[in-house]
XYZ file of C-alpha atoms in Angstrom:
768
model
C 0.069 -0.069 -0.022
C 1.425 3.470 -1.136
C 2.182 6.105 1.555
C -0.663 8.429 0.163
C -3.173 5.728 0.742
C -1.826 5.063 4.198
C -1.945 8.864 5.009
C -5.562 9.152 3.808
C -6.838 6.275 5.910
C -4.811 7.228 8.857
C -6.200 10.848 8.676
C -9.715 9.876 8.380
C -9.432 7.192 11.141
C -8.079 10.067 13.297
C -11.191 12.200 12.493
C -13.296 9.172 13.309
C -11.705 8.783 16.522
C -12.019 12.444 17.496
C -15.730 12.484 16.625
C -16.335 9.451 18.618
C -14.564 11.161 21.559
C -16.746 14.407 21.081
C -19.830 12.378 20.852
C -19.111 10.504 23.906
C -18.465 13.652 25.772
C -21.470 15.607 24.621
C -24.325 13.352 23.119
C -26.184 15.699 20.793
C -27.725 15.670 17.390
C -24.811 17.790 15.943
C -22.081 15.589 17.262
C -24.057 12.519 15.959
C -24.089 14.078 12.417
C -20.340 14.594 12.571
C -19.872 10.973 13.848
C -21.893 9.716 10.985
C -19.999 11.425 8.311
C -16.645 10.389 9.557
C -17.935 7.134 10.560
C -18.933 6.553 6.964
C -15.367 7.272 5.850
C -13.948 4.843 8.425
C -16.415 2.128 7.161
C -15.398 3.041 3.500
C -11.655 2.418 4.159
C -12.456 -0.681 6.404
C -14.455 -2.503 3.623
C -11.956 -1.405 1.036
C -9.265 -3.024 3.150
C -11.421 -6.196 3.740
C -12.221 -6.402 -0.081
C -8.408 -6.190 -0.999
C -7.794 -8.881 1.735
C -10.418 -11.289 0.643
C -11.364 -10.799 -3.155
C -13.998 -13.356 -2.743
C -16.125 -10.634 -0.889
C -16.173 -8.255 -3.925
C -19.752 -9.182 -5.017
C -20.968 -8.109 -1.615
C -18.337 -5.546 -0.569
C -18.655 -3.493 -3.803
C -22.429 -2.582 -3.482
C -21.818 -1.724 0.342
C -18.812 0.365 -0.669
C -20.793 2.281 -3.303
C -23.766 2.712 -1.020
C -21.401 4.159 1.924
C -19.596 6.477 -0.781
C -22.916 7.959 -2.124
C -24.364 8.260 1.298
C -21.793 11.013 1.873
C -23.790 13.865 0.194
C -26.823 13.085 2.303
C -25.002 12.847 5.569
C -23.224 16.434 4.895
C -26.803 17.891 4.137
C -27.952 16.365 7.386
C -25.065 18.139 9.187
C -25.734 21.518 7.353
C -29.547 21.008 8.465
C -28.220 20.889 12.149
C -26.301 24.183 11.700
C -28.919 25.957 9.900
C -32.319 24.558 8.327
C -31.978 23.690 4.596
C -35.557 22.653 3.940
C -37.183 19.235 3.696
C -37.244 19.298 -0.135
C -33.282 19.459 -0.345
C -33.036 16.625 2.210
C -35.404 14.419 0.219
C -33.744 15.159 -3.182
C -30.375 14.456 -1.882
C -31.605 11.072 -0.346
C -33.343 10.129 -3.660
C -30.111 11.092 -5.395
C -28.011 8.836 -3.173
C -30.157 5.772 -3.828
C -30.258 6.670 -7.501
C -26.463 7.104 -7.727
C -26.112 3.674 -5.914
C -28.437 2.149 -8.524
C -26.566 3.877 -11.455
C -23.230 2.323 -10.484
C -24.362 -1.032 -9.263
C -27.452 -2.112 -11.177
C -26.945 -0.337 -14.577
C -24.005 -2.219 -15.598
C -25.946 -5.450 -14.885
C -28.723 -4.228 -16.821
C -26.596 -3.051 -19.616
C -24.839 -6.564 -19.787
C -28.311 -8.303 -19.872
C -29.505 -5.954 -22.587
C -26.154 -5.926 -24.418
C -26.116 -2.112 -24.068
C -22.451 -1.377 -22.595
C -23.183 2.329 -22.831
C -25.389 2.198 -19.832
C -22.427 1.666 -17.439
C -20.399 4.899 -18.226
C -23.807 6.842 -18.301
C -24.484 5.598 -14.842
C -20.809 6.483 -13.549
C -21.026 9.961 -14.852
C -24.582 10.689 -13.590
C -23.719 9.337 -9.919
C -20.306 11.386 -9.919
C -21.982 14.444 -11.136
C -24.663 14.125 -8.273
C -21.918 13.603 -5.735
C -19.922 16.569 -7.055
C -22.942 19.028 -7.229
C -24.091 18.184 -3.680
C -20.411 18.458 -2.212
C -20.011 21.822 -4.135
C -23.355 23.111 -2.829
C -22.384 21.926 0.695
C -19.041 23.637 0.589
C -20.528 26.970 -0.519
C -22.870 26.771 2.268
C -20.251 26.155 4.835
C -18.154 29.160 3.203
C -21.140 31.370 3.529
C -21.782 30.286 7.161
C -17.984 30.728 7.749
C -18.291 34.539 6.865
C -20.616 34.996 9.830
C -18.253 33.499 12.199
C -15.084 34.952 13.837
C -11.491 33.952 14.655
C -10.757 30.141 14.755
C -14.172 29.135 14.149
C -14.299 31.090 10.759
C -11.018 29.475 9.783
C -12.071 25.956 10.769
C -15.307 26.194 8.956
C -13.685 27.883 5.797
C -11.126 24.730 5.925
C -14.106 22.241 6.080
C -15.775 23.963 3.110
C -12.521 23.821 0.886
C -12.000 20.147 2.046
C -15.573 19.219 1.089
C -15.269 20.875 -2.223
C -11.890 19.204 -3.073
C -13.480 15.731 -2.013
C -16.288 16.118 -4.359
C -13.767 17.261 -7.168
C -11.764 14.288 -6.644
C -14.590 11.859 -6.985
C -15.730 13.732 -10.274
C -12.243 13.545 -11.663
C -11.999 9.909 -10.928
C -15.367 9.058 -12.456
C -14.675 10.899 -15.552
C -11.234 9.526 -15.850
C -12.559 5.907 -15.770
C -15.079 6.562 -18.369
C -12.876 8.596 -20.811
C -9.688 6.405 -20.382
C -9.227 3.944 -23.315
C -9.151 0.202 -22.489
C -5.665 -0.849 -21.219
C -4.505 2.793 -20.893
C -2.528 3.986 -17.929
C -4.293 5.631 -15.026
C -1.345 7.051 -13.267
C -1.930 10.730 -14.027
C -5.473 10.748 -12.928
C -4.730 8.646 -10.006
C -2.151 10.954 -8.697
C -4.172 13.878 -9.124
C -7.233 12.292 -7.539
C -5.134 11.150 -4.505
C -3.574 14.400 -4.181
C -6.875 16.200 -4.074
C -8.281 13.746 -1.477
C -5.058 14.025 0.638
C -5.388 17.826 0.523
C -9.071 17.409 1.440
C -7.985 15.142 4.470
C -5.496 17.747 5.665
C -8.283 20.253 5.422
C -10.715 18.036 7.569
C -7.896 17.547 10.122
C -7.283 21.420 10.240
C -10.926 21.885 10.701
C -11.702 19.194 13.301
C -8.501 18.523 14.927
C -6.634 22.072 14.959
C -3.561 22.186 17.426
C -3.946 24.096 20.551
C -1.309 26.511 19.865
C -3.062 27.529 16.616
C -6.198 28.199 18.561
C -4.360 30.269 21.088
C -2.524 32.296 18.401
C -5.830 33.150 16.518
C -7.500 33.925 19.611
C -4.791 36.438 20.848
C -4.890 37.963 17.261
C -8.723 38.185 17.355
C -8.794 39.898 20.613
C -5.910 42.348 19.876
C -8.246 45.507 19.112
C -10.251 44.925 22.210
C -7.194 44.596 24.317
C -6.009 47.870 22.870
C -9.273 49.558 23.926
C -9.036 48.215 27.517
C -5.644 49.494 27.968
C -6.687 52.993 26.500
C -6.871 56.119 28.499
C -10.121 55.999 30.910
C -13.477 57.177 29.568
C -14.843 57.136 33.167
C -17.834 54.979 31.737
C -18.424 51.412 32.211
C -21.612 50.792 30.077
C -19.780 51.321 26.803
C -17.332 48.442 27.609
C -20.316 46.172 28.322
C -22.034 47.125 25.003
C -18.650 46.498 23.215
C -18.474 43.032 24.751
C -21.822 42.238 23.682
C -21.485 43.445 20.141
C -18.159 41.497 19.839
C -19.848 38.476 21.122
C -22.605 38.916 18.685
C -20.127 39.025 15.942
C -18.141 35.918 17.065
C -21.007 33.732 17.715
C -23.302 34.936 14.715
C -25.925 35.268 17.308
C -29.331 36.802 16.862
C -29.267 38.476 20.201
C -26.664 38.877 23.269
C -27.468 40.148 26.752
C -25.035 40.933 29.584
C -26.950 40.222 32.809
C -25.715 41.349 36.240
C -24.919 38.980 39.033
C -27.765 40.265 41.139
C -31.272 40.494 39.806
C -31.713 43.651 37.804
C -31.977 45.144 34.215
C -29.520 43.912 31.708
C -26.141 45.690 31.585
C -26.092 45.615 27.971
C -28.427 44.044 25.099
C -27.530 43.859 21.398
C -29.586 42.434 18.704
C -33.297 41.363 18.390
C -35.535 38.722 19.441
C -36.441 36.007 17.373
C -39.944 36.328 15.527
C -42.789 34.266 16.884
C -43.458 32.960 13.623
C -41.880 32.544 10.185
C -43.359 32.660 6.705
C -42.099 29.081 6.116
C -42.510 27.015 9.185
C -40.313 24.181 7.881
C -37.365 26.681 7.569
C -37.927 28.392 10.784
C -34.519 28.121 12.734
C -34.430 26.671 16.175
C -32.579 28.720 18.939
C -29.672 27.509 20.941
C -29.019 29.537 24.048
C -25.294 29.919 25.369
C -24.761 31.255 28.885
C -21.188 32.101 29.813
C -20.000 33.508 33.283
C -17.723 36.610 32.850
C -15.911 36.133 36.049
C -15.382 32.181 36.381
C -14.968 30.959 40.081
C -17.253 33.780 41.528
C -20.567 33.146 43.214
C -22.117 36.244 41.986
C -20.963 37.262 38.514
C -22.080 38.838 35.391
C -23.230 36.415 32.789
C -23.262 36.619 28.896
C -26.320 35.051 27.401
C -26.611 34.530 23.668
C -29.400 33.314 21.316
C -27.819 31.533 18.352
C -29.732 30.129 15.431
C -29.196 26.381 14.869
C -26.216 24.397 16.313
C -23.145 26.118 14.985
C -20.048 24.073 14.658
C -16.854 24.758 16.592
C -18.680 26.912 19.220
C -16.107 25.813 21.694
C -13.449 27.880 20.023
C -15.949 31.015 20.247
C -16.622 30.401 23.906
C -12.782 30.117 24.883
C -12.249 33.439 22.972
C -15.350 35.061 24.748
C -13.961 33.848 28.142
C -10.748 35.697 27.638
C -12.664 38.889 26.375
C -15.113 38.709 29.160
C -12.407 38.654 31.587
C -10.396 41.430 30.179
C -13.451 43.547 30.035
C -14.123 42.859 33.653
C -10.756 43.943 34.459
C -11.091 46.936 32.412
C -14.191 47.925 34.165
C -12.578 47.275 37.470
C -9.824 49.600 36.248
C -12.213 52.315 35.251
C -13.952 52.218 38.521
C -10.874 52.085 40.312
C -9.585 55.208 38.771
C -12.550 57.148 39.451
C -12.034 56.778 43.083
C -8.149 56.703 42.861
C -7.741 59.824 45.096
C -9.725 58.293 47.984
C -8.063 54.927 47.540
C -4.657 56.474 47.898
C -5.672 57.969 51.329
C -7.077 54.736 52.521
C -4.438 52.373 50.855
C -2.706 51.357 54.061
C -5.948 50.412 55.729
C -7.967 48.892 52.975
C -7.035 45.464 51.627
C -9.816 45.644 48.868
C -8.098 48.732 47.444
C -4.609 46.966 47.530
C -6.307 43.957 45.617
C -7.781 46.513 42.940
C -4.359 48.070 42.459
C -3.066 44.593 41.993
C -5.687 43.763 39.436
C -4.990 47.046 37.584
C -1.311 46.600 37.608
C -1.765 42.867 36.382
C -3.794 44.323 33.530
C -0.975 46.681 32.547
C 1.613 44.009 33.051
C -0.166 42.282 30.138
C 1.080 44.878 27.708
C 4.244 43.865 25.947
C 5.589 47.579 25.960
C 7.120 49.450 28.890
C 4.394 51.693 30.653
C 5.337 54.440 32.998
C 3.340 56.681 35.347
C 4.786 60.383 35.376
C 4.122 63.246 37.860
C 3.927 66.780 36.788
C 7.594 67.126 36.738
C 7.899 64.095 34.351
C 9.484 61.904 36.992
C 8.523 58.201 37.134
C 6.303 57.269 39.801
C 5.738 53.773 38.928
C 6.798 51.318 36.081
C 5.558 47.993 34.778
C 7.833 44.857 34.816
C 8.412 45.221 31.148
C 9.838 48.727 31.637
C 12.460 47.143 33.926
C 13.389 44.620 31.609
C 13.562 47.087 28.652
C 15.815 49.398 30.484
C 18.024 46.644 32.383
C 17.402 47.063 35.762
C 14.897 46.686 38.710
C 11.808 48.989 38.805
C 13.067 50.617 42.057
C 15.992 52.000 40.050
C 13.532 53.509 37.648
C 11.294 55.152 40.195
C 12.377 58.778 40.778
C 14.151 59.227 37.494
C 13.255 61.880 35.124
C 11.933 60.865 31.740
C 14.854 62.470 29.965
C 17.311 60.271 31.927
C 16.123 57.231 30.044
C 14.551 58.601 26.728
C 15.976 61.480 24.622
C 13.177 64.076 24.137
C 12.487 65.472 20.885
C 10.594 68.535 19.945
C 9.050 67.226 16.731
C 6.304 65.144 18.351
C 3.249 64.017 16.464
C -0.014 64.568 18.117
C -2.895 62.165 17.626
C -6.149 62.027 19.480
C -7.370 58.986 21.627
C -11.044 59.786 22.553
C -10.924 63.272 23.823
C -7.362 63.324 25.031
C -4.151 64.101 22.947
C -1.550 61.648 22.481
C 2.073 62.658 21.764
C 4.138 60.343 19.800
C 7.785 60.511 18.388
C 10.631 58.173 17.436
C 13.535 58.655 19.960
C 16.495 56.871 21.613
C 16.157 54.814 24.795
C 19.084 54.743 27.193
C 19.523 51.582 29.533
C 20.884 51.796 33.014
C 23.972 50.258 31.942
C 24.494 53.287 29.433
C 23.709 51.343 26.286
C 21.268 52.940 23.738
C 18.543 51.409 21.392
C 15.932 52.975 19.015
C 12.597 53.452 20.581
C 9.044 54.846 20.000
C 7.344 56.759 22.841
C 3.625 57.853 23.231
C 2.559 59.977 26.083
C -0.968 60.908 27.261
C -1.841 63.467 30.073
C -4.634 63.359 32.487
C -5.523 65.084 35.814
C -6.116 63.432 39.039
C -7.104 65.213 42.216
C -6.373 68.522 40.317
C -2.950 67.346 39.588
C -1.490 66.608 36.122
C -0.036 63.065 35.438
C 1.290 61.264 32.277
C 1.066 57.835 31.030
C 4.100 56.947 28.921
C 4.305 53.728 26.508
C 7.794 52.929 25.346
C 8.616 50.358 22.522
C 11.786 48.982 21.378
C 11.939 49.344 17.612
C 15.535 48.014 17.179
C 14.181 45.288 14.724
C 12.778 47.869 12.532
C 15.894 49.930 12.301
C 18.039 46.610 11.515
C 15.654 45.783 8.712
C 15.949 49.293 7.179
C 19.833 49.143 7.447
C 19.910 45.705 5.773
C 17.656 46.912 3.053
C 19.588 50.213 2.330
C 22.902 48.230 2.442
C 21.592 45.655 -0.094
C 20.094 48.253 -2.458
C 23.389 50.233 -2.374
C 25.519 47.131 -3.102
C 22.999 46.072 -5.872
C 23.009 49.425 -7.508
C 26.803 49.351 -7.553
C 26.796 45.826 -8.972
C 24.417 46.681 -11.595
C 25.937 49.874 -12.460
C 29.487 48.321 -13.344
C 28.387 46.137 -16.198
C 25.849 48.476 -17.506
C 28.431 51.317 -17.667
C 31.007 48.981 -19.394
C 28.413 47.796 -21.885
C 27.365 51.426 -22.584
C 30.821 52.679 -23.055
C 31.875 49.906 -25.373
C 28.845 50.121 -27.425
C 29.237 53.796 -27.697
C 32.899 53.543 -28.678
C 32.012 51.036 -31.307
C 29.136 53.167 -32.596
C 31.302 56.428 -32.748
C 34.648 55.129 -33.824
C 33.995 51.424 -34.713
C 34.973 51.919 -38.397
C 38.283 53.526 -37.482
C 39.355 50.829 -35.047
C 41.610 47.976 -36.112
C 39.801 44.511 -36.301
C 41.573 43.290 -33.098
C 40.693 46.067 -31.056
C 37.085 46.040 -32.389
C 36.843 42.386 -31.512
C 38.267 42.926 -28.191
C 35.472 45.496 -27.375
C 32.885 43.107 -28.687
C 34.206 40.455 -26.441
C 34.313 42.760 -23.500
C 30.606 43.825 -24.233
C 29.613 40.211 -24.253
C 31.350 39.366 -21.059
C 29.809 42.195 -19.152
C 26.279 41.187 -20.735
C 26.883 37.735 -19.363
C 27.900 39.032 -15.896
C 24.710 41.089 -15.950
C 22.500 38.157 -16.924
C 23.936 36.082 -14.284
C 23.054 38.805 -11.653
C 19.636 39.149 -13.016
C 19.193 35.297 -13.009
C 20.146 35.341 -9.249
C 17.708 38.365 -8.637
C 14.844 36.629 -10.300
C 15.498 33.435 -8.405
C 15.778 35.327 -5.072
C 12.333 37.107 -5.814
C 10.610 33.815 -6.664
C 11.964 32.241 -3.467
C 10.858 35.206 -1.139
C 7.452 35.253 -2.480
C 7.055 31.425 -2.196
C 6.830 30.769 -6.048
C 6.974 27.190 -7.243
C 9.879 25.943 -9.219
C 9.699 23.542 -12.269
C 9.842 19.856 -11.839
C 12.878 17.558 -12.257
C 13.707 14.979 -15.027
C 16.623 12.510 -15.564
C 19.941 14.366 -16.401
C 23.332 13.295 -17.163
C 25.310 15.279 -14.717
C 28.701 14.567 -15.854
C 27.825 15.935 -19.435
C 26.456 19.240 -18.019
C 29.388 19.834 -15.522
C 32.006 19.271 -18.277
C 30.325 21.812 -20.440
C 30.237 24.229 -17.745
C 33.589 23.718 -16.684
C 34.921 24.343 -20.206
C 32.802 27.471 -20.486
C 34.257 28.742 -16.985
C 37.849 28.107 -18.333
C 37.318 30.410 -21.228
C 35.970 33.232 -18.730
C 38.782 32.729 -16.257
C 41.970 32.139 -18.062
C 44.092 33.391 -15.178
C 42.628 30.497 -12.945
C 43.240 26.814 -13.618
C 39.858 24.952 -13.646
C 40.182 21.227 -13.558
C 37.715 18.376 -13.448
C 37.990 14.873 -12.193
C 35.674 11.980 -11.733
C 36.214 8.583 -10.014
C 34.285 7.009 -12.938
C 30.825 6.967 -14.452
C 28.224 8.573 -12.267
C 24.612 7.644 -12.261
C 21.771 9.698 -13.779
C 20.292 12.339 -11.308
C 16.740 13.626 -11.075
C 17.280 17.386 -11.479
C 16.605 20.411 -13.711
C 19.325 21.364 -16.223
C 18.777 25.112 -15.863
C 19.048 25.034 -11.959
C 22.220 22.844 -12.320
C 23.666 25.295 -14.555
C 22.896 28.290 -12.388
C 24.303 26.611 -9.189
C 27.578 25.577 -10.992
C 28.002 29.062 -12.671
C 27.704 30.522 -9.061
C 30.093 28.106 -7.518
C 32.696 28.196 -9.963
C 32.749 31.936 -10.389
C 32.929 32.290 -6.720
C 35.800 29.999 -6.349
C 37.654 31.691 -9.266
C 37.068 35.217 -7.971
C 38.124 34.783 -4.398
C 41.067 32.278 -5.158
C 42.697 34.923 -7.340
C 44.953 34.857 -10.490
C 47.296 31.645 -10.413
C 44.909 29.570 -8.244
C 43.687 26.299 -9.025
C 39.910 25.145 -8.928
C 39.161 21.383 -8.802
C 35.725 20.067 -9.663
C 35.119 16.377 -8.777
C 32.042 14.207 -9.248
C 31.453 10.878 -7.210
C 28.573 8.369 -6.685
C 26.997 8.253 -3.218
C 24.140 6.205 -1.777
C 21.200 7.261 -3.824
C 22.811 10.418 -4.801
C 25.720 12.087 -6.852
C 28.059 14.423 -5.138
C 29.591 17.486 -6.608
C 32.481 19.251 -4.993
C 34.154 22.562 -6.037
C 37.709 22.978 -4.146
C 40.101 25.881 -4.521
C 43.423 26.756 -2.973
C 42.430 30.366 -2.206
C 42.425 32.050 1.259
C 39.569 29.717 2.441
C 36.719 30.381 4.956
C 36.085 30.231 8.569
C 34.474 27.225 10.080
C 32.030 29.604 11.894
C 30.974 31.064 8.678
C 30.434 27.980 6.633
C 26.533 27.656 7.593
C 25.954 31.311 7.410
C 27.399 31.929 3.951
C 24.217 30.524 2.567
C 22.009 33.033 4.261
C 20.497 35.781 2.344
C 22.466 39.025 2.151
C 25.291 37.405 4.402
C 28.910 38.017 3.443
C 31.870 37.017 5.351
C 33.978 39.902 6.819
C 37.579 39.135 4.978
C 35.827 38.545 1.516
C 33.484 41.447 1.835
C 36.348 43.943 1.700
C 38.160 42.499 -1.346
C 35.201 41.859 -3.487
C 32.054 43.541 -3.079
C 28.773 41.830 -3.593
C 25.049 41.599 -2.924
C 25.357 38.231 -1.068
C 22.396 36.380 -2.800
C 24.335 33.812 -5.037
C 24.854 31.097 -2.468
C 21.323 31.603 -1.020
C 19.980 30.979 -4.565
C 22.108 27.939 -4.739
C 20.910 26.530 -1.273
C 17.223 27.117 -2.257
C 17.687 25.599 -5.828
C 19.471 22.491 -4.502
C 16.696 22.108 -1.715
C 14.082 22.386 -4.437
C 15.697 19.461 -6.324
C 15.865 17.359 -2.996
C 19.503 17.642 -2.604
C 21.819 19.262 0.158
C 24.515 21.743 -0.042
C 27.621 22.591 2.207
C 30.579 24.651 2.762
C 33.775 23.833 4.683
C 37.522 24.898 4.912
C 40.134 22.644 3.640
C 42.971 21.487 6.005
C 45.787 23.375 4.533
C 44.247 26.287 2.667
C 41.213 26.983 0.389
C 37.776 25.953 0.796
C 35.339 23.432 -0.552
C 31.703 24.074 -1.696
C 29.634 21.134 -2.643
C 26.146 19.785 -3.186
C 24.383 16.589 -3.896
C 21.395 15.628 -6.111
C 19.412 12.610 -5.745
C 19.834 9.816 -8.248
C 17.197 9.137 -10.762
C 15.436 5.978 -10.308
C 13.418 4.365 -13.113
C 10.267 3.425 -11.281
C 8.986 1.344 -14.256
C 11.834 -1.008 -13.372
C 11.047 -1.302 -9.809
C 7.092 -1.535 -9.937
C 5.558 -5.000 -9.901
C 3.573 -5.913 -13.067
C 0.222 -4.693 -12.940
C 0.951 -1.666 -10.919
C 1.149 1.783 -12.187
C 4.126 4.149 -11.767
C 3.532 6.925 -9.056
C 5.826 9.582 -10.742
C 6.298 10.189 -14.471
C 8.629 12.920 -15.746
C 6.631 15.150 -18.287
C 9.252 17.738 -19.482
C 11.087 16.885 -22.453
C 14.906 17.523 -22.216
C 15.684 20.993 -23.464
C 19.003 21.945 -25.097
C 21.268 23.902 -22.774
C 21.598 27.503 -24.218
C 24.880 29.538 -23.832
C 24.036 33.234 -23.336
C 27.481 34.264 -24.973
C 28.217 32.902 -28.356
C 31.097 30.488 -28.535
C 33.034 32.677 -30.877
C 32.871 35.571 -28.432
C 34.123 33.227 -25.777
C 37.084 32.354 -27.724
C 37.850 35.836 -28.580
C 37.581 36.699 -25.020
C 40.250 34.094 -24.234
C 42.513 35.552 -26.828
C 42.082 39.193 -25.693
C 42.862 38.121 -22.275
C 46.186 36.316 -23.050
C 47.084 38.977 -25.536
C 46.215 42.127 -23.512
C 46.624 44.376 -26.549
C 44.555 47.255 -27.656
C 44.271 49.020 -24.486
C 41.828 46.523 -22.841
C 42.609 45.668 -19.205
C 41.078 42.870 -16.862
C 38.848 43.685 -14.127
C 37.860 41.028 -11.498
C 34.251 40.597 -10.937
C 33.066 42.787 -8.167
C 30.544 40.390 -6.398
C 30.663 38.921 -2.897
C 30.370 35.506 -1.937
C 27.079 33.969 -3.295
C 26.813 36.288 -6.174
C 28.058 34.024 -8.812
C 28.622 36.905 -11.537
C 30.990 36.370 -14.234
C 34.317 38.326 -14.845
C 34.166 41.899 -15.947
C 36.405 43.594 -18.573
C 36.145 47.252 -18.906
C 36.121 48.753 -22.635
C 39.183 50.633 -23.901
C 39.401 54.312 -23.892
C 40.086 56.104 -27.171
């Protein structure tokens, strides 16, 4: 059994186990519908296994398999009816369609054989698969529409279930059409691979929907509650009713509820009420939704606490995620209201702080709420001296909070006059970019936001300080890269422009040898520019997550030898040799990627080794792979830099001073090798020099390893393409002659690119 089939069965059995656990924990009609859907999947795979184990059961197992398969659309419709009524006619049509699909697949072939009408079998298969596809697509659209009414994790899970349902329907439609249109005896490898891939993606979608990891739920819940948390730590509004209304409104959006009420702990009027009551009657009584009531304590663990009561239409899926999010939001809202009430009576609380434990408890809750903010929060008096600070402030400025209290704000933050003023409510907020100073004297870039308020007739300030070192470092890396890149692009463009202008203006008066040298120089600079652009294009595709082409069988020895000969012409002052321990096996790779990798490695080795050095290229067979090593006798590399050399924009310090570059070539090499399933490395040699190498998986002809009757799981579709040389061979030969001759006023200029650029050598045109 292939790994994809095992993965599919394992995934659906996991889903079945989860649905059994959920039904055992809460026995409801909604949980029963989910159990029926994944139970049918489990039964389908179990019957398939038994049928494969005992072929004699095929006359009995096949009708059962078909029945379980085409019962899926009806079970999906029953689940959607539990979430939101779909109408009895839809359920009846789906049930009749399931029975008809079973008859079309099981009975029509028998009837066609009896009547000698073989066309009945493909007609039945097509009709049944189109029924399955239509219902699954309709169910997926219904789930997607319902997901738009939800919020946070529940929306993502419903959307994932919708996509998985649509893909499952498309997979069955594709399988049915392929079985009908495929000529007798033809291979079904392509359609089987596509169908299994779609079903595998659908299985992953169901797993993401029904078995999401706990950390994923926490991350999404934190992101969903971000805006409300910002409102809770905003300057006080001295009103608490608005926060209850905000909580009720948010709860209504999250749950998709018709009506949400916030009830007090003691009997009395609701603290907030949003939405409308359900109508007493509906125009169509069959479609009148039933209401589910959800009640959630806002302060868990308290005897008398506010309660959130929501009326929800139907029985929504994944409501547990919504309740977990609302529990956090309700707790934050309760703390925020406590803070508002505490600030209103802060003056009296300070006078009674030593005698009243309740006030100290409120202050502790207020401080805990502020401690949840990841930024440093400071309270300042009218002289801008720190009266208290959060724990994050002590961590940011590198000392205990006691060391901060009493300091002037200017002692830890450089004050600027060009502050930007915004408004939060009815209070101005002053923002500026500045520099923070830690207690140990070190500095860091920071942002500060200050808001003023009065308490007991005295002005106070709240300052929020953020460390923005990461943003400054990103700006520096970007600016440095753009500067290096502009220089690297300007050099070949300038040489090409100067050479062509000289040829246009005085080409007819130049002697043939000088004219040929100018043409060779222009061609070399054009090739260097092309290599840089190839690396930039590959880097852009990698950063945006673009897909690369497939692989095919490649004779690595032939390609490497061609590239080595080509580089010998471009680097006449460097000895480039190639050795092989014997014939090497074919590899599964892409010729264009291999050429780009080798050009980068060979040009880097020649460039950093210098004139008179030797570069050795060797090939050797490994276990299931072919290893390519490029060794030079240059200055070498540090062992600590070996891994980092393949990082984007990274350039080792010694090499960056001798050969400027953008630092993208080795990064591109690493990504291209990884795309082809290989590995890449760098290491210093014992005496001097360095080794850069990579491995490519060997090509395995699957037709030789698959038993008779089986179908290959992988087929190479791309036909071999002839390798193209961006610079004509004649120009390359002329370049070698011009380099050895040195006449005509043409001088050699080493390629000014750093480790990882892979740019070719550069030659400046002669000056008249």
